[in-house]
Amino acid sequence: MSAFSLNRRRILSLWLPRLPIDRIKRMMGSCNAELDKTPSVVVAKQNNALQIYALDDTAARCGLEVGLPLANARAICPELTVFDADAVADAKTLGDIADWCDRFTPLVALDPPYGLFLDITGCAHLFGGERALLQIVSGALTRRGFAVSAGIAGTSVCARTMTRHVSGKIIADGEEADAVSPLPVFALGADAAITSGLRRAGLKTIGDVAARARHELSARFGAGFTILLEQALGQGDAPISPRKPLPDYIVEKRFPEPVATEGVISATLSRLAAMLVTAMDKQGKGARRLEASFFRTDGAVRTIMVDTGRPVTKAEMIDRLFRERLDALNDPLDPGFGFDLVRLSASRTEIVVQQQRDLDANVHDNDELAALIDRIAARIGGKRVVVHLPQDTHIPERAVMAVPAQHHLAAAAQAAWPERTESEPPLRPLRLFEKPEPIKVPFATVPDGPPHHFTWRRVTHAVVRVEGPERIAMEWWKQDGKALTRDYFRVEDEAGLRFWIFRDGLYESEAGGAEEKPVPVNWFVHGLFA
């Protein structure tokens, strides 16, 4: 047997044909028990007319169908209940269902507008086999109020083709062509124009189409349709695109009975952390990004993520980081009726570089500092713990960049900052405003002198000492020539307060042409010296 056949993929396709109306009924079911007894439809504006977008079983039994104009539907069924379509809410509901499906496999892909693909290769036996897994998934969605059609096959296109026509079908490897041949051509999901063309040519079933030569089909309907047909027949395959990248390592704990107590959840995370570290240690890896997912019995999923500055190789450190993160949540972890699955995954790992830690004190200091930053970041967020790196620019507000400390700690330790001249006052203020604040200057020495007085925050300051000017021309290649030249002054008032002020623009016009109007000169305070 070839290696390919040993690793043959198995795809579970889910189709929720009435998701829009099912979503609305779930939302309103508790407050309107009569809704199930009346025909209900969802309408959307198409071709300048309101048409049925989705409908329930009662409306279907009345003879209504998708695409029928609302006016015609009301004539057929006067007691019709009508709702407006909400594509955003439908997409969110489908995403929530996909999150719930993560408990079966981490490889879940969207099949818009109302479908999902689950790659169950190698994991169906965990749930009692493919038949049992299909029944578990379909039964759970049905109990939650969704109409669902499900099928399993070796290719995603074949599985999807089956679910569009019949539910609960499991196609064995190599039997794809026999399974889909009797199905009508519209089950392929091709464009309406292609489906109509096939019917006009007398090709009513997929088997009729498959009997024709491939070059004939490509010449008439395009190579894309031929590829689609081959994938439905199991003669070709295309990988699905999972919503989330597959983590490097995954460990999980399933509970026969839902758990809701904080002690059990914490103990479970501790055990999973030990299992995860053991798995990573076998390959010399450490975790840089960790995700803990909590699956509730009602289908809701909560995911908590923490980042680390250095690869983590100790279970107690992982446990502590998640305790910090859980304690700092604005929205506490709500178990509802309990969690039936807790999963811990390392979505980003790195090879651990061994260092001499017994004699090198600097290594211990760096480890302790990195661990402290990780704990603080887990509590308040990684973007709020920053270090500053120098930038190669003379523009004051761009000379320093604040970056997350977790990812740039080593660069900050090796950064080269301008050295201060001994016995000389600093050239830059200790406190630099994020945005320069305007000041009022009644008069100043022309053309490039300092002001004698200025008003800032409603207080007038008399200038008694001045250093400058320090002229800084803006980076014209980044500003499209709109930024003006600045003249900076270090000034001191009669109370001993020292300011860093600048004049934005020159008293001599920087407009660049005799016909253009002169640019007005404005004054700003950019920082305060200690």
XYZ file of C-alpha atoms in Angstrom:
530
model
C 0.000 0.000 0.000
C 1.370 3.411 -0.914
C 2.139 6.139 1.634
C -0.540 8.320 0.020
C -3.279 5.789 0.660
C -2.139 5.340 4.244
C -2.590 9.067 4.850
C -5.692 9.524 2.719
C -7.610 12.539 3.909
C -11.131 12.314 5.237
C -13.306 15.414 5.100
C -16.528 16.026 6.997
C -18.719 18.572 5.205
C -21.435 20.451 7.072
C -24.123 22.459 5.310
C -26.644 24.614 7.131
C -29.064 25.554 4.324
C -31.418 27.591 6.545
C -28.883 29.282 8.777
C -30.348 32.838 8.448
C -33.834 31.849 9.558
C -32.506 29.351 12.114
C -30.377 32.096 13.661
C -33.370 34.410 13.992
C -35.549 31.673 15.469
C -32.864 30.809 18.024
C -32.686 34.460 19.001
C -36.455 34.873 19.295
C -37.552 31.374 20.253
C -37.617 31.955 23.984
C -39.874 35.017 23.682
C -42.115 33.961 20.771
C -43.309 30.372 20.933
C -45.770 30.967 18.064
C -42.944 31.633 15.601
C -42.543 27.957 14.700
C -46.208 27.698 13.753
C -46.218 30.461 11.121
C -44.317 30.482 7.806
C -41.193 32.632 8.155
C -38.770 33.923 5.537
C -35.711 36.139 5.377
C -35.646 38.606 2.496
C -32.886 40.606 0.834
C -32.906 43.144 -1.960
C -31.727 41.583 -5.205
C -32.198 42.965 -8.712
C -34.061 45.965 -7.260
C -36.667 43.731 -5.642
C -37.103 41.996 -2.296
C -36.607 38.276 -2.758
C -36.653 35.326 -0.378
C -33.154 34.779 0.973
C -33.942 31.891 3.341
C -37.074 30.155 4.611
C -38.169 27.623 7.205
C -39.873 24.257 6.780
C -43.369 25.703 7.192
C -42.793 28.215 4.396
C -41.323 25.505 2.170
C -44.440 23.359 2.667
C -46.519 26.325 1.503
C -44.754 26.207 -1.859
C -42.288 29.058 -1.288
C -38.672 28.817 -2.385
C -35.466 30.824 -2.319
C -35.391 33.556 -4.976
C -39.152 34.068 -5.090
C -40.163 37.775 -4.969
C -41.701 38.811 -1.671
C -44.838 40.133 -3.386
C -45.491 36.730 -4.938
C -44.767 35.008 -1.634
C -47.318 37.179 0.186
C -49.910 36.357 -2.468
C -49.326 32.644 -1.926
C -49.072 32.874 1.866
C -50.693 36.030 3.355
C -49.805 35.089 6.974
C -46.096 35.142 6.130
C -43.626 36.463 8.758
C -40.805 38.424 7.138
C -37.336 39.262 8.503
C -34.567 41.314 6.937
C -31.334 39.574 5.970
C -28.218 40.276 8.035
C -25.157 38.827 6.323
C -22.813 40.022 9.090
C -24.805 38.251 11.806
C -25.004 35.110 9.656
C -21.226 35.109 9.174
C -20.689 35.528 12.913
C -23.018 32.622 13.658
C -21.169 30.435 11.172
C -17.893 31.464 12.820
C -19.263 30.547 16.250
C -20.266 27.125 14.933
C -16.769 26.727 13.474
C -15.293 27.573 16.898
C -17.477 24.879 18.423
C -16.266 22.397 15.796
C -12.681 22.965 16.936
C -13.355 20.425 19.688
C -13.339 17.681 17.056
C -10.369 18.793 14.956
C -8.176 21.906 14.774
C -8.518 21.892 10.981
C -11.837 23.655 10.383
C -12.416 25.666 7.206
C -15.275 27.874 6.073
C -17.318 26.884 3.028
C -19.348 30.069 2.419
C -22.022 30.995 2.712
C -23.436 28.310 5.029
C -20.967 25.437 5.027
C -17.950 24.114 6.926
C -15.196 21.603 6.207
C -13.649 19.519 8.995
C -10.490 17.575 8.251
C -11.036 14.513 10.456
C -8.095 12.515 9.115
C -6.757 10.316 11.906
C -9.078 11.623 14.639
C -12.462 9.978 13.952
C -11.552 6.972 16.129
C -11.452 9.286 19.158
C -15.225 9.652 18.847
C -16.132 6.064 18.006
C -15.538 6.168 14.250
C -16.748 8.265 11.347
C -20.399 7.285 11.687
C -20.464 8.129 15.392
C -18.652 11.434 14.816
C -21.095 12.436 12.075
C -24.031 11.659 14.347
C -22.499 13.591 17.255
C -21.936 16.720 15.169
C -25.279 16.589 13.350
C -27.228 15.775 16.496
C -25.674 18.614 18.489
C -26.413 21.185 15.790
C -29.951 19.908 15.361
C -30.617 20.186 19.095
C -29.432 23.792 18.915
C -32.072 24.561 16.312
C -30.104 24.345 13.064
C -31.109 22.366 9.994
C -27.949 20.530 8.984
C -26.809 18.183 6.247
C -23.549 16.312 6.758
C -21.399 13.892 4.799
C -17.900 12.404 4.808
C -15.708 11.681 1.803
C -12.082 11.620 0.735
C -12.211 15.055 -0.924
C -13.857 18.267 0.187
C -15.689 18.748 -3.132
C -17.112 15.241 -3.068
C -18.272 15.641 0.540
C -19.847 19.006 -0.223
C -21.594 17.635 -3.332
C -23.184 14.871 -1.265
C -24.367 17.189 1.511
C -26.124 19.439 -1.007
C -28.335 16.521 -2.045
C -28.433 13.918 0.734
C -27.478 13.923 4.412
C -25.665 11.337 6.489
C -23.764 9.731 3.617
C -20.265 8.353 4.268
C -18.308 7.577 1.102
C -15.481 5.087 1.393
C -12.128 5.819 -0.177
C -12.262 5.057 -3.922
C -16.062 5.067 -4.160
C -16.500 8.790 -4.802
C -17.347 8.441 -8.505
C -20.042 5.816 -7.903
C -21.568 7.873 -5.103
C -21.925 11.169 -6.948
C -22.775 9.862 -10.438
C -26.570 9.644 -9.854
C -26.747 13.168 -8.406
C -28.108 16.081 -10.477
C -25.550 18.451 -11.975
C -26.574 21.376 -9.750
C -25.162 19.462 -6.758
C -21.662 20.253 -8.037
C -22.128 23.874 -7.034
C -20.957 25.255 -10.368
C -22.110 28.610 -11.740
C -25.755 28.812 -12.772
C -24.729 29.476 -16.377
C -22.659 26.274 -16.473
C -25.466 24.247 -14.888
C -27.955 25.579 -17.439
C -25.556 24.821 -20.279
C -25.135 21.240 -19.083
C -28.895 20.730 -18.956
C -29.375 22.157 -22.434
C -26.783 19.691 -23.658
C -28.814 16.835 -22.157
C -26.363 16.195 -19.276
C -28.663 15.924 -16.283
C -26.556 13.944 -13.821
C -22.919 14.086 -12.733
C -22.443 10.646 -14.262
C -23.589 11.978 -17.637
C -21.024 14.771 -17.395
C -18.252 12.420 -16.232
C -18.819 10.212 -19.284
C -17.796 13.019 -21.627
C -14.183 13.629 -22.600
C -12.359 16.106 -20.382
C -11.076 18.188 -23.281
C -14.639 18.657 -24.532
C -15.793 19.912 -21.127
C -12.792 22.234 -20.793
C -13.385 23.701 -24.236
C -17.061 24.382 -23.487
C -17.134 25.208 -19.769
C -13.544 26.018 -18.854
C -10.725 24.234 -17.075
C -12.065 25.286 -13.657
C -15.208 23.226 -14.107
C -13.183 20.196 -15.212
C -11.057 20.422 -12.045
C -14.218 20.725 -9.948
C -15.680 17.627 -11.589
C -12.521 15.565 -11.037
C -12.406 16.531 -7.372
C -16.054 15.509 -6.958
C -15.236 12.159 -8.577
C -12.265 11.645 -6.246
C -9.792 11.854 -9.126
C -8.185 15.024 -7.836
C -7.946 16.869 -4.563
C -7.361 20.339 -3.184
C -6.481 21.077 0.444
C -8.913 23.032 2.569
C -7.886 26.386 4.062
C -8.298 26.185 7.864
C -9.535 29.292 9.644
C -6.657 29.063 12.122
C -3.107 27.841 11.549
C -2.388 24.457 13.081
C -0.547 24.876 16.426
C 2.847 23.284 16.835
C 1.736 21.325 19.906
C -1.705 20.546 21.321
C -2.748 18.835 24.552
C -6.303 18.609 25.823
C -8.514 17.126 28.494
C -12.070 15.925 27.844
C -14.445 15.504 30.736
C -17.192 12.865 30.875
C -19.188 15.331 32.980
C -18.950 19.146 32.620
C -16.730 20.927 35.169
C -17.310 24.438 36.446
C -15.252 24.895 39.617
C -12.183 27.110 39.549
C -10.078 24.539 41.379
C -10.696 21.813 38.788
C -9.995 24.210 35.911
C -6.718 25.399 37.479
C -5.603 21.832 38.201
C -6.450 20.846 34.619
C -4.379 23.702 33.206
C -1.452 22.689 35.430
C -1.559 19.098 34.199
C -1.869 20.198 30.578
C 1.091 22.557 31.015
C 3.219 19.650 32.262
C 2.140 17.507 29.311
C 2.875 20.327 26.854
C 6.352 20.963 28.267
C 7.158 17.256 28.093
C 6.123 17.107 24.427
C 8.156 20.206 23.521
C 11.213 19.079 25.503
C 11.550 15.960 23.354
C 12.375 18.217 20.389
C 14.235 20.904 22.302
C 11.489 23.505 21.837
C 10.070 26.221 24.047
C 6.753 28.066 23.741
C 6.584 31.726 22.704
C 2.789 31.898 22.305
C 0.302 29.824 24.274
C -3.466 29.499 23.911
C -5.888 27.979 26.380
C -9.331 27.176 24.956
C -12.337 26.404 27.130
C -15.277 24.669 25.404
C -18.625 25.060 27.150
C -21.427 22.537 26.900
C -23.704 25.119 25.244
C -21.257 25.517 22.335
C -19.563 28.735 23.438
C -15.759 28.776 23.257
C -13.447 31.082 25.183
C -9.784 31.360 24.198
C -7.106 32.995 26.359
C -3.718 33.777 24.830
C -0.388 34.753 26.399
C 2.908 35.681 24.743
C 6.383 35.251 26.182
C 9.602 37.105 25.525
C 11.726 33.974 25.616
C 10.898 30.324 24.956
C 9.196 28.890 28.031
C 10.282 25.406 29.058
C 8.829 25.142 32.574
C 5.309 24.044 33.397
C 5.137 26.214 36.512
C 5.890 29.309 34.426
C 3.067 28.478 31.984
C 0.734 27.878 34.893
C 1.670 31.195 36.511
C 1.226 33.164 33.298
C -2.282 31.843 32.792
C -3.193 32.523 36.423
C -2.082 36.126 35.944
C -4.052 36.373 32.719
C -7.229 34.849 34.144
C -7.098 37.042 37.250
C -6.832 40.192 35.112
C -9.700 39.456 32.702
C -12.217 42.289 32.409
C -14.776 39.665 31.391
C -14.293 36.780 33.846
C -14.262 33.237 32.532
C -17.891 32.135 32.739
C -18.259 28.339 32.773
C -22.031 28.493 32.248
C -23.255 24.923 32.677
C -19.642 23.741 32.663
C -16.721 22.989 30.366
C -16.497 19.601 28.686
C -13.112 20.238 27.046
C -10.025 22.263 27.965
C -7.246 22.565 25.400
C -3.769 24.026 25.741
C -1.722 24.660 22.620
C 1.611 26.204 21.705
C 0.938 28.089 18.497
C 4.460 29.497 18.293
C 7.598 27.701 19.424
C 11.347 28.154 19.094
C 14.399 26.008 19.579
C 15.827 26.526 23.059
C 19.442 27.686 23.077
C 21.254 26.254 26.081
C 23.335 28.758 28.077
C 25.732 28.504 31.019
C 23.504 29.462 33.924
C 25.489 28.414 36.966
C 28.334 30.929 36.779
C 26.984 33.746 34.601
C 25.047 36.189 36.780
C 23.933 38.200 33.761
C 22.055 35.210 32.386
C 20.128 34.852 35.647
C 19.327 38.558 35.697
C 18.077 38.463 32.118
C 15.930 35.412 32.845
C 14.361 37.073 35.879
C 13.722 40.301 33.975
C 12.157 38.428 31.039
C 9.946 36.419 33.415
C 8.846 39.617 35.184
C 7.946 41.252 31.859
C 5.966 38.166 30.829
C 3.939 38.230 34.057
C 3.195 41.939 33.785
C 2.285 41.584 30.107
C -0.051 38.679 30.908
C -1.871 40.897 33.402
C -2.079 44.252 31.602
C -1.297 43.370 27.976
C 1.912 43.030 26.014
C 1.527 46.362 24.212
C 1.578 48.256 27.506
C 5.006 46.996 28.574
C 7.467 48.751 26.292
C 11.144 49.509 25.835
C 12.578 52.357 23.789
C 14.903 51.979 20.832
C 16.872 54.808 19.168
C 16.059 55.648 15.565
C 18.365 57.012 12.899
C 16.681 60.379 12.472
C 17.210 63.913 13.743
C 13.474 64.638 14.048
C 12.917 64.826 17.843
C 9.533 63.075 17.999
C 10.848 60.233 15.816
C 14.212 59.752 17.481
C 12.827 57.125 19.873
C 10.392 54.297 19.163
C 8.422 52.474 21.856
C 8.159 48.737 21.125
C 6.833 45.747 23.114
C 9.402 44.713 25.699
C 8.683 40.992 25.286
C 9.990 40.921 21.727
C 12.702 43.604 21.854
C 14.352 43.196 25.255
C 17.667 42.028 23.808
C 17.737 44.855 21.251
C 17.033 47.418 23.987
C 19.910 46.065 26.087
C 22.329 46.464 23.155
C 20.997 49.800 21.871
C 23.556 52.581 21.485
C 22.310 55.948 22.767
C 24.038 59.319 22.249
C 26.403 60.010 25.125
C 25.993 63.153 27.176
C 28.915 65.583 27.345
C 30.293 65.906 30.856
C 29.549 69.163 32.707
C 27.215 70.252 29.931
C 23.434 70.608 30.207
C 21.349 68.108 28.206
C 20.531 69.041 24.617
C 17.130 67.381 24.769
C 14.501 67.687 27.517
C 13.759 64.890 29.919
C 10.052 65.142 29.108
C 9.093 65.420 25.445
C 5.442 66.000 24.631
C 3.814 63.482 22.318
C 2.355 66.397 20.390
C 3.919 69.918 20.516
C 1.651 72.407 22.255
C 1.089 75.839 20.721
C 2.226 78.981 22.518
C 1.480 82.660 21.907
C 4.480 84.842 21.085
C 3.692 88.586 20.806
C 7.048 89.417 19.228
C 10.478 87.888 18.655
C 13.831 88.919 17.246
C 13.719 88.737 13.464
C 14.773 86.794 11.421
C 15.879 83.911 13.684
C 15.897 85.168 17.261
C 14.031 83.920 20.339
C 10.864 85.404 21.848
C 11.018 87.783 24.817
C 7.716 86.540 26.265
C 5.398 83.667 25.512
C 2.082 82.404 26.867
C 1.544 78.708 27.468
C -1.537 77.201 29.119
C -2.798 80.702 29.979
C 0.410 81.599 31.862
C 2.848 84.211 30.552
C 6.545 83.485 30.922
C 9.292 86.105 30.591
C 12.432 84.725 28.949
C 15.632 85.535 30.902
C 18.102 83.024 29.405
C 18.315 81.532 25.912
C 20.392 78.906 24.117
C 19.984 78.469 20.392
C 18.801 78.399 17.756
C 19.230 74.774 16.715
C 17.853 74.517 13.215
C 16.207 71.220 12.194
C 14.922 70.809 8.672
C 12.141 68.284 8.266
C 12.570 65.147 6.172
C 11.098 66.445 2.944
C 11.170 63.001 1.289
C 8.680 61.755 3.924
C 6.525 64.868 4.186
C 5.836 65.729 0.522
C 7.480 69.082 1.123
C 4.706 70.242 3.492
C 6.716 70.274 6.736
C 8.479 73.542 7.673
C 11.930 74.226 9.037
C 12.145 74.432 12.823
C 14.373 76.614 14.992
C 14.655 75.188 18.522
C 15.563 77.237 21.631
C 16.348 76.202 25.187
C 14.857 79.008 27.257
C 14.551 79.760 30.970
C 11.965 82.050 32.576
C 12.263 84.247 35.647
C 11.054 81.385 37.897
C 13.836 79.037 36.730
C 11.607 76.830 34.580
C 13.344 75.615 31.432
C 11.456 74.962 28.193
C 12.284 73.578 24.785
C 10.422 75.715 22.268
C 10.606 76.033 18.504
C 9.443 78.240 15.718
C 7.680 76.293 12.964
C 8.695 77.987 9.724
C 10.887 80.956 8.875
C 9.977 84.606 8.809
C 11.375 84.446 5.294
C 8.836 82.565 3.183
C 9.377 78.837 2.572
C 6.599 78.707 0.008
C 9.034 78.221 -2.829
C 7.583 80.698 -5.293
C 7.034 84.427 -5.550
C 3.373 84.048 -6.449
C 2.558 81.782 -3.480
C 1.440 83.232 -0.170
C 3.968 83.220 2.701
C 3.546 80.436 5.204
C 2.519 81.775 8.657
C 5.034 81.290 11.462
C 3.853 79.519 14.629
C 5.540 78.807 17.952
C 5.299 75.610 20.036
C 6.656 74.148 23.252
C 7.950 70.628 22.664
C 9.283 69.615 26.063
C 10.349 70.522 29.593
C 13.794 70.215 31.128
C 14.128 68.870 34.669
